[in-house]
Coordinates of N, CA and C in Angstrom, one line a residue:
X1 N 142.2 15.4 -193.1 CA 143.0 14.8 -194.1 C 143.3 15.8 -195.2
X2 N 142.7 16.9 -195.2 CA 142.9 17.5 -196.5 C 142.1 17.6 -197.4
X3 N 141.1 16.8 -197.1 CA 140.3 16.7 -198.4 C 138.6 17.2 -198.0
X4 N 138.8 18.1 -197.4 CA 137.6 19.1 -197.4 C 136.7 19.3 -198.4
X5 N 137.5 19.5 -199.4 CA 136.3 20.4 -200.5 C 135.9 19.3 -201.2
X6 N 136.7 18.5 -201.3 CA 136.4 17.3 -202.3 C 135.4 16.4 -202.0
X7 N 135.8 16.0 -200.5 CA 134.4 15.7 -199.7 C 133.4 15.9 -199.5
X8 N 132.9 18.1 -199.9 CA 131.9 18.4 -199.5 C 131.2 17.7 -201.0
X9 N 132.4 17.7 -201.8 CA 131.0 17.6 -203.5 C 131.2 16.6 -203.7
X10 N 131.9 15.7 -203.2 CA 131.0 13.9 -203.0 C 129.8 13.9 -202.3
X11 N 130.1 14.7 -201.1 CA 128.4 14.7 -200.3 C 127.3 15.4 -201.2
X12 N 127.9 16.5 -201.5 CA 126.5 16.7 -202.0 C 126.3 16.1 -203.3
X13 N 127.1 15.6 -204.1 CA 126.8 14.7 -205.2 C 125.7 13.2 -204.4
X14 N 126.3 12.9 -203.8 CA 126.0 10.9 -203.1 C 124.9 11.4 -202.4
X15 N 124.9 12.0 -201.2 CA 124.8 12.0 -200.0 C 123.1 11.0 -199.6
X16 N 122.4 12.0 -200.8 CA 120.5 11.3 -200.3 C 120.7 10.7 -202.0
X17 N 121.4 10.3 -202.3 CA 121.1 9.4 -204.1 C 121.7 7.9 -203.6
X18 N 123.0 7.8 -203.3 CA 124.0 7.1 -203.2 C 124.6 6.9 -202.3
X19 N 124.2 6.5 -200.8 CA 125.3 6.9 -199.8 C 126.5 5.8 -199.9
X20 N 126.3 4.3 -200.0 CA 127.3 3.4 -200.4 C 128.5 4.1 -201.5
X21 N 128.0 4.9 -202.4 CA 128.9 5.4 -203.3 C 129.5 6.6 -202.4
X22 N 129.2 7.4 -202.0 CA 129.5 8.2 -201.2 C 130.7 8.0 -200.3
X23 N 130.2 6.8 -199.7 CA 131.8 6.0 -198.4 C 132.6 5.5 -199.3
X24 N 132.4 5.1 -200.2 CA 133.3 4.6 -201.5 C 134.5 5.0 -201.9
X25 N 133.8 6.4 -202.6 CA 134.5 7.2 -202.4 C 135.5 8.1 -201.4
X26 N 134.5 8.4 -200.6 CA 135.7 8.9 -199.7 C 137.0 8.0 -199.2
X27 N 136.5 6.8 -198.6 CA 137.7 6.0 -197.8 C 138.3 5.6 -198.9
X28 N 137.8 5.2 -200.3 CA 138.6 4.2 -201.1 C 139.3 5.7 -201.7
X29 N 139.2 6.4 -202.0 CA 139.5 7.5 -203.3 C 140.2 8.8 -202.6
X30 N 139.9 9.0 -201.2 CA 140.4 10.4 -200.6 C 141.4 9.7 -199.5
X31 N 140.5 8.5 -199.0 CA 141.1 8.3 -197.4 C 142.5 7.3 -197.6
X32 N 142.5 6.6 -198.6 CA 143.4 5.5 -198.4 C 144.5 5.9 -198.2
X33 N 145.0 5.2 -197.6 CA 147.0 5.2 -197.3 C 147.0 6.4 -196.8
X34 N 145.8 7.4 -196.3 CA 146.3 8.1 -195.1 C 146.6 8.2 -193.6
X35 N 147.7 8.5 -192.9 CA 147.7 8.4 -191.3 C 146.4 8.5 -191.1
X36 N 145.9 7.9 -189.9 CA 144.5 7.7 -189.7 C 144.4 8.9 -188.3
X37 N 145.7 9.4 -188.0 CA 145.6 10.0 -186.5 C 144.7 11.6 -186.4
X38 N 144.3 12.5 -187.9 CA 143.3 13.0 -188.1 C 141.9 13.1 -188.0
X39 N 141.7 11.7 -188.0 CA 140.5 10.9 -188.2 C 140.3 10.3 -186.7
X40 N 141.2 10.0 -185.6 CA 141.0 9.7 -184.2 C 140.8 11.4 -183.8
X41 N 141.7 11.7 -184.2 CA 141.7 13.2 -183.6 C 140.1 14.0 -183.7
X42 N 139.7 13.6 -184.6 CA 138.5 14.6 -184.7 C 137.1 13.6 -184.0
X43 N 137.5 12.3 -184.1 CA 136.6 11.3 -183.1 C 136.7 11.9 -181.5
X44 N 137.5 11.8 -181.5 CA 137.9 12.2 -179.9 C 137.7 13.6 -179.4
X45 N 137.8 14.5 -180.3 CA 137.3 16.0 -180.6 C 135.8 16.1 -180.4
X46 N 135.0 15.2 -180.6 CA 133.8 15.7 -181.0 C 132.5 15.6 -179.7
X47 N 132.1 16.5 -179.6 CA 131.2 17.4 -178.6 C 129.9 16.1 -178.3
X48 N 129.6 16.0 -176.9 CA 128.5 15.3 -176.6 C 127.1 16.3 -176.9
X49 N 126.2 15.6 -177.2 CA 124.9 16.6 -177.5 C 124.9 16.7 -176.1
X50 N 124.1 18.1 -175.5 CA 123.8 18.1 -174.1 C 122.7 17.2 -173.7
X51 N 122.9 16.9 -172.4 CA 122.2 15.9 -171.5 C 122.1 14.4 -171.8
X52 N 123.2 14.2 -172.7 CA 123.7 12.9 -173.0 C 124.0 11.8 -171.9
X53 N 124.9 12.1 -171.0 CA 125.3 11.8 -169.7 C 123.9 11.5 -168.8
X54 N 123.5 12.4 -168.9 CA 121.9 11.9 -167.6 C 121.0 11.1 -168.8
X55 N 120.9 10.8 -169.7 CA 120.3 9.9 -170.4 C 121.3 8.8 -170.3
X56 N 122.0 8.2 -170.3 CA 122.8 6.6 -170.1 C 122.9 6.6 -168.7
X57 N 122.5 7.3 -167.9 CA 123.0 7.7 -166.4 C 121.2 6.7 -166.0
X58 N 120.6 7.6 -166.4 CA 118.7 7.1 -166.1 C 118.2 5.9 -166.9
X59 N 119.1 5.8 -168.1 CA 119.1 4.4 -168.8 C 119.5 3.2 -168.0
X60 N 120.8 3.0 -168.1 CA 121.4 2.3 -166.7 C 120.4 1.9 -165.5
X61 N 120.1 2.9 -165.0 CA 119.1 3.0 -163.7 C 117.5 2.0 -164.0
X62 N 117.2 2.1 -165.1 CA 115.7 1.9 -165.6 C 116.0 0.6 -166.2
X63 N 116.6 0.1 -167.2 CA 116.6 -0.8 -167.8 C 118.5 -2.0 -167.6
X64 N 118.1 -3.1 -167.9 CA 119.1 -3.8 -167.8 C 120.4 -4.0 -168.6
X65 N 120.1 -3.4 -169.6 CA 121.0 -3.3 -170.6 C 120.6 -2.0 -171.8
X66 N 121.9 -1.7 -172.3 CA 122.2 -0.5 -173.1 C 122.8 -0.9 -174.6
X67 N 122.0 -0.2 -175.8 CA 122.6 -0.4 -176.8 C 122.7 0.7 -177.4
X68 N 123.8 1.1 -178.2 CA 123.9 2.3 -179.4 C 124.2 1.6 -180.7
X69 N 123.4 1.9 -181.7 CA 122.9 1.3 -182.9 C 123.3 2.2 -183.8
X70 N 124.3 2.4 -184.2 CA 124.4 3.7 -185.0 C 125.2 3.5 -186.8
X71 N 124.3 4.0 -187.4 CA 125.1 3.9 -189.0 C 126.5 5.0 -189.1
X72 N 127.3 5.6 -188.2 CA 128.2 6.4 -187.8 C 129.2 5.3 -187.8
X73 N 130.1 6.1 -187.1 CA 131.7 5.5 -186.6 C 131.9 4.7 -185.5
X74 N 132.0 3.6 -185.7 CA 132.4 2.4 -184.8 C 133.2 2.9 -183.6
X75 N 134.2 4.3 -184.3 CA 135.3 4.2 -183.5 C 134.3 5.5 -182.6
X76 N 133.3 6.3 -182.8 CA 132.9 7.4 -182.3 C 132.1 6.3 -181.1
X77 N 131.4 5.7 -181.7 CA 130.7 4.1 -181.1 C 131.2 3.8 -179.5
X78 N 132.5 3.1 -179.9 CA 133.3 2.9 -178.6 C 133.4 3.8 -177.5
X79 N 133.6 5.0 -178.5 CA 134.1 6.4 -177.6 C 132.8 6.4 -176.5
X80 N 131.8 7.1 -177.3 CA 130.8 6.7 -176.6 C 130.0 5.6 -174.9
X81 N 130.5 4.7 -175.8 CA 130.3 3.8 -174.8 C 131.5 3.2 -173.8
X82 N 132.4 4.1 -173.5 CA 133.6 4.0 -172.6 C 133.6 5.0 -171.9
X83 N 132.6 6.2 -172.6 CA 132.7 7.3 -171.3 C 131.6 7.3 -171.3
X84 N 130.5 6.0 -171.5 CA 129.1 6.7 -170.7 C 127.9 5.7 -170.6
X85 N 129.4 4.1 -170.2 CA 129.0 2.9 -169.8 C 127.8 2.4 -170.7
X86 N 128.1 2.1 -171.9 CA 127.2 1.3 -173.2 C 127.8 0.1 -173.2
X87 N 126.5 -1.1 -173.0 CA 126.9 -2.2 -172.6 C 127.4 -2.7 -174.1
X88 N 126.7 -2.5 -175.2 CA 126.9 -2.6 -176.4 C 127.1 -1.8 -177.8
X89 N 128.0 -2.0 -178.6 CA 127.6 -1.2 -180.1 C 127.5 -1.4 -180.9
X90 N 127.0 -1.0 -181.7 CA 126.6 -1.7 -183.3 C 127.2 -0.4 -184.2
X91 N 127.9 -0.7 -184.7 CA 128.3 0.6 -186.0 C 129.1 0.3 -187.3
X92 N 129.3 1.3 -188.2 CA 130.2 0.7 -189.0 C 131.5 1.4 -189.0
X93 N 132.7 0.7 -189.6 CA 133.9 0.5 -189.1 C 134.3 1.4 -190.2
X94 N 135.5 2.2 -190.1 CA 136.3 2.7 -190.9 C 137.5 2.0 -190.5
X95 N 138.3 0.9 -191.4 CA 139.1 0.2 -190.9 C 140.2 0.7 -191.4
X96 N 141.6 0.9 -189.7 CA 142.6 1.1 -189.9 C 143.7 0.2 -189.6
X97 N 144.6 0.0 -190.2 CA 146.2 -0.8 -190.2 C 146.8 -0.2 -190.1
X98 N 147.9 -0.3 -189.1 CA 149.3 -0.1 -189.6 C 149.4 2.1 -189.2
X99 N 148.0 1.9 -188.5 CA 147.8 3.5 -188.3 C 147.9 4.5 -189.5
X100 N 147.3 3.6 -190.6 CA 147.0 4.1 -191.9 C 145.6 3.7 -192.0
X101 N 144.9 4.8 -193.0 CA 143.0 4.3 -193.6 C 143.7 3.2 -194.1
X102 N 142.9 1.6 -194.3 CA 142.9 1.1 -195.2 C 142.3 1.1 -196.8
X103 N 141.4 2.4 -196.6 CA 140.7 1.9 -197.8 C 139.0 1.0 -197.5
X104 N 139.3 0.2 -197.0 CA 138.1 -1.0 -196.3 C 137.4 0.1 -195.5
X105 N 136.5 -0.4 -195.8 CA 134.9 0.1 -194.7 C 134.0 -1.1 -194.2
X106 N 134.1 -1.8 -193.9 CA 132.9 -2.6 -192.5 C 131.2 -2.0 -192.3
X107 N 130.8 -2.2 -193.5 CA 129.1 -2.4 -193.6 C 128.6 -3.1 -192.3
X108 N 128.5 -2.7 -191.1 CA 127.5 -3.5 -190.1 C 126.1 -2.9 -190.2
X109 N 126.2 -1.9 -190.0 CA 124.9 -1.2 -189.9 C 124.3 -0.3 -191.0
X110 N 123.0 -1.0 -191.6 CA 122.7 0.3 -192.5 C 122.9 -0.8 -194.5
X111 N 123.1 0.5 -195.2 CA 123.8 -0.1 -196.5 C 124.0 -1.0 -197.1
X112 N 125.0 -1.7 -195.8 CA 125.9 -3.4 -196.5 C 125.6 -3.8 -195.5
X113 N 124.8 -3.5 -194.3 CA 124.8 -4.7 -193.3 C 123.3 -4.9 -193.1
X114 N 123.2 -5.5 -191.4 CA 121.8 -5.6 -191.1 C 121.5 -3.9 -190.8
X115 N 119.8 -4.1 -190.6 CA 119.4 -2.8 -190.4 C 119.2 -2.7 -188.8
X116 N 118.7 -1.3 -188.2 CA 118.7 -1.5 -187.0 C 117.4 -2.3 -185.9
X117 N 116.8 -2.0 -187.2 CA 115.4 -3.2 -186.8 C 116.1 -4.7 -186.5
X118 N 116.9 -4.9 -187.2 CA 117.3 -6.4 -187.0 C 118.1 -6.6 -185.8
X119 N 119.2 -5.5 -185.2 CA 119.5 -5.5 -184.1 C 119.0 -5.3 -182.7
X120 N 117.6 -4.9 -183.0 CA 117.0 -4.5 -181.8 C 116.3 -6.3 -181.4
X121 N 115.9 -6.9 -182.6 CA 115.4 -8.2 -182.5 C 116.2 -9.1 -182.0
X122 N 117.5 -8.9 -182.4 CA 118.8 -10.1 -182.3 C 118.8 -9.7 -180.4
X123 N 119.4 -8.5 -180.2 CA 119.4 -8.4 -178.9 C 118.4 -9.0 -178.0
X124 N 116.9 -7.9 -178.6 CA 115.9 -8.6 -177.5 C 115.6 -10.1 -177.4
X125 N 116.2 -11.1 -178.5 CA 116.1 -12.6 -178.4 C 116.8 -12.9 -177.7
X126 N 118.3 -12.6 -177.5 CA 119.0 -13.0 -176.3 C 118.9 -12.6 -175.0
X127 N 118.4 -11.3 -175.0 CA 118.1 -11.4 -173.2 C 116.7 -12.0 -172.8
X128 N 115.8 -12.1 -173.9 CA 115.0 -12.8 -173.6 C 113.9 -12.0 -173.6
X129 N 113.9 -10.9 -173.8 CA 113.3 -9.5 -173.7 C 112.2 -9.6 -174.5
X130 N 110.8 -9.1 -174.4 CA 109.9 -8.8 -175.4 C 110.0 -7.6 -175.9
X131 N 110.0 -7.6 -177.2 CA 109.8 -6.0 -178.7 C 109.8 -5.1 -177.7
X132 N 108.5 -5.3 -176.8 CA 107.5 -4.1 -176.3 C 108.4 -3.5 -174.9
X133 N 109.3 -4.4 -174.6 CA 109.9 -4.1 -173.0 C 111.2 -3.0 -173.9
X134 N 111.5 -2.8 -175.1 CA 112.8 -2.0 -175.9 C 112.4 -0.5 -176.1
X135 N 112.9 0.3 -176.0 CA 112.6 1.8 -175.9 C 113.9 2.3 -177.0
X136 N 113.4 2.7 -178.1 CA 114.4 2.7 -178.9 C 114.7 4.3 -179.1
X137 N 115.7 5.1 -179.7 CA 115.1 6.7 -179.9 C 116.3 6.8 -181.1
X138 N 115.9 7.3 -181.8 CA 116.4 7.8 -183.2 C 116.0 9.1 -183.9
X139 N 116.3 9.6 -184.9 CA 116.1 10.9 -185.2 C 116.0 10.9 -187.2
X140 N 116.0 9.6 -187.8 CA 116.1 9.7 -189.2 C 114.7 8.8 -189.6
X141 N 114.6 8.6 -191.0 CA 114.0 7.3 -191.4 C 114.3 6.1 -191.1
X142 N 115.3 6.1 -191.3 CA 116.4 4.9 -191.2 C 116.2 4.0 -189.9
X143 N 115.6 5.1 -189.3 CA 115.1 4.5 -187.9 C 113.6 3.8 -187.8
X144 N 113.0 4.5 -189.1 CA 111.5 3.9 -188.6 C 111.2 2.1 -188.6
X145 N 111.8 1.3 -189.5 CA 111.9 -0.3 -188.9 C 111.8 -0.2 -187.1
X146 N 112.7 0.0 -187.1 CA 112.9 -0.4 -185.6 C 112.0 0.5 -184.6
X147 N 111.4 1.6 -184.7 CA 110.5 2.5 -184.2 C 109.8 1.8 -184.2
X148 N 109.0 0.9 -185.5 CA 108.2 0.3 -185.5 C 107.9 -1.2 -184.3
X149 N 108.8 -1.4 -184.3 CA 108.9 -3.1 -183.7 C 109.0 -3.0 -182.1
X150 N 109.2 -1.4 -181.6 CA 109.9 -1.6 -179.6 C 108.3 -0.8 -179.4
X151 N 108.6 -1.1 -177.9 CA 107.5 -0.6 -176.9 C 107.3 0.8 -177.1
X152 N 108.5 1.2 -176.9 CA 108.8 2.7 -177.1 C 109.4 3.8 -178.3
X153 N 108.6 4.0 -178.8 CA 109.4 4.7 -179.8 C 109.9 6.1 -179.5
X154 N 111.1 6.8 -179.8 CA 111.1 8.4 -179.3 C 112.0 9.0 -180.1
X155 N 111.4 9.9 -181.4 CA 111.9 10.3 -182.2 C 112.6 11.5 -181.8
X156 N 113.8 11.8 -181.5 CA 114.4 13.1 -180.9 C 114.9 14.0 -181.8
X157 N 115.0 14.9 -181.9 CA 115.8 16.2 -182.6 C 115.1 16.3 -184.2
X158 N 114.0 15.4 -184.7 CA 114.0 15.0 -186.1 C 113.5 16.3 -186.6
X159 N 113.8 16.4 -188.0 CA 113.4 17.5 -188.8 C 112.3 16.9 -188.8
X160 N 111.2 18.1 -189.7 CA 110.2 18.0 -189.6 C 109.7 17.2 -191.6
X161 N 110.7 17.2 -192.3 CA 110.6 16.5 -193.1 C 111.3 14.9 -192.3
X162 N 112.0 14.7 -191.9 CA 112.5 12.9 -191.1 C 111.1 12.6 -190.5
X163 N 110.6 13.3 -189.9 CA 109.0 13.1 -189.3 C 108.3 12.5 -190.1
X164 N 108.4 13.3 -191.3 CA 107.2 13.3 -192.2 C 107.4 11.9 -192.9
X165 N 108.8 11.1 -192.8 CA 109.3 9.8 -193.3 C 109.1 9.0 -192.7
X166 N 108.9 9.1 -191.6 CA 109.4 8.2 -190.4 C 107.8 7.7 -190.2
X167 N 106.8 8.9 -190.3 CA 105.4 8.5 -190.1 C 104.9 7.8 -191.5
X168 N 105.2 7.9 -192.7 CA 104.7 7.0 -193.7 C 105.4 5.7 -193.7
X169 N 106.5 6.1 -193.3 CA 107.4 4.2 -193.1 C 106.4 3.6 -191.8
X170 N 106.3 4.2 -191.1 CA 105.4 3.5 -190.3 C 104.1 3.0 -190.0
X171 N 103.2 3.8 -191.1 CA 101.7 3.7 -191.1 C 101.4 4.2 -189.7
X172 N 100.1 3.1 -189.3 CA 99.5 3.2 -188.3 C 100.2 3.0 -187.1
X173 N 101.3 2.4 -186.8 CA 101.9 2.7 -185.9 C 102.9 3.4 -185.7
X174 N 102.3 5.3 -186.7 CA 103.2 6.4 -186.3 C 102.7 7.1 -184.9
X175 N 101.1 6.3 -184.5 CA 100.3 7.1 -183.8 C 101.1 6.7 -182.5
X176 N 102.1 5.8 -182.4 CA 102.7 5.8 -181.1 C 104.3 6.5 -181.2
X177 N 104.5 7.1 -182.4 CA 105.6 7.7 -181.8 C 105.7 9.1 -180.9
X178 N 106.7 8.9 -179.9 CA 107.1 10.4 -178.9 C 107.8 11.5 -180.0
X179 N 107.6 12.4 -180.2 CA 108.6 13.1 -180.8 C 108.7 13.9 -179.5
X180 N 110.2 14.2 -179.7 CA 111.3 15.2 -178.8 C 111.2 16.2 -179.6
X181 N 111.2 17.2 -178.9 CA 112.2 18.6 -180.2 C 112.8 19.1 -179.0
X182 N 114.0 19.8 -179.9 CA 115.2 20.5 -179.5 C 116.6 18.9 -179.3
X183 N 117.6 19.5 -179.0 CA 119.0 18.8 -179.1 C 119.5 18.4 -177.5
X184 N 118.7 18.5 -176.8 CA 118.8 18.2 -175.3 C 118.6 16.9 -174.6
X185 N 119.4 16.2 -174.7 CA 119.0 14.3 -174.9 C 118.0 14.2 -173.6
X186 N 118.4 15.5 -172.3 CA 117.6 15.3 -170.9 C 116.0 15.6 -171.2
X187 N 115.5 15.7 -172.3 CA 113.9 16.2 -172.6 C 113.4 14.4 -173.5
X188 N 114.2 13.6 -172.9 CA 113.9 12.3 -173.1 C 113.6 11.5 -172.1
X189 N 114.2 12.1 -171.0 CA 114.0 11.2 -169.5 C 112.9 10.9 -169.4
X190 N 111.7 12.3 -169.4 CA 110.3 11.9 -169.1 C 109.6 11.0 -169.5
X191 N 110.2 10.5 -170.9 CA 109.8 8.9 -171.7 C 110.5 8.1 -171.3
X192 N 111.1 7.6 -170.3 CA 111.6 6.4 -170.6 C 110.9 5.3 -170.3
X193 N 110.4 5.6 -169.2 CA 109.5 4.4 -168.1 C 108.3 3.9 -169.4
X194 N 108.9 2.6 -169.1 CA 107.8 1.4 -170.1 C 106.6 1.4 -169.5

């Protein structure tokens, strides 16, 4: 869109103080009334982490159903899960009209919506599923709710400060999380089996 630099010093103004103010800004203040085809373009542009594919590939295979739970782009979301068969998504929306930003943003996940702890519950109610049978894997704090609550927890790629969050959000049951290191989603296979 153009608005690079403007963006970088809202992020680093908002980014760990304010993130609601942060999306605020950008979509209400930078993004509105612009063509949105920038904004597909760079969704559709954007690189799978490696061994992405054999992780939904051995997911599929292992478990009955698939979810991506993500405080990102709805529309990255879909992308996602059209090329690599995601039964479900949870994200939040950058909402476009008329093939213009509207301005509006769609709180599902995170901020203004439920958290991802609450969607791991909602789902496992409807299939019927127990906490313990869910294998969750995330990489922030933001994750540790839900780390907390599944069978499996598998912290992938996290800094070693996210670590360090994710184990005090959790207390005593940090002693069950997997940490991954490196950016390789296939050094996750070896956990999956409940």
């Amino acid at each position: 869109f153009g608005t690079r630099e403007q963006g970088n010093k809202l992020t680093a103004q908002y980014l760990h103080q304010d993130y609601q103010r942060l999306v605020y800004e950008v979509v209400e203040t930078l993004w509105k009334g612009r063509e949105a085809h920038p904004y597909i373009n760079l969704v559709n542009s954007l690189s799978y982490l490696p061994g992405v594919s054999q992780l939904f590939e051995n997911a599929k295979q292992l478990f009955r159903y698939t979810v991506l739970v993500s405080a990102s782009s709805l529309h990255l979301a879909e992308r996602i899960q059209r090329d690599h068969g995601i039964d479900r998504v949870y994200a939040n929306e950058l909402v476009i009209k008329d093939g213009k930003v509207s301005g509006e943003f769609n709180w599902r996940i995170g901020a203004g919506g439920i958290t991802k702890a609450e969607v791991v519950r909602e789902v496992c109610k409807e299939l019927n599923l127990r906490l313990e049978q869910a294998v969750f894997i995330g990489d922030t704090h933001n994750d540790a709710e839900a780390f907390k609550i599944v069978g499996k927890p598998i912290a992938f790629n996290s800094t070693k400060k996210e670590l360090e969050k994710i184990r005090n959000i959790m207390g005593i049951d940090s002693e069950r999380l997997i940490v991954v290191d490196g950016n390789n989603l296939e050094y996750v296979l070896p956990h999956l089996q409940i």
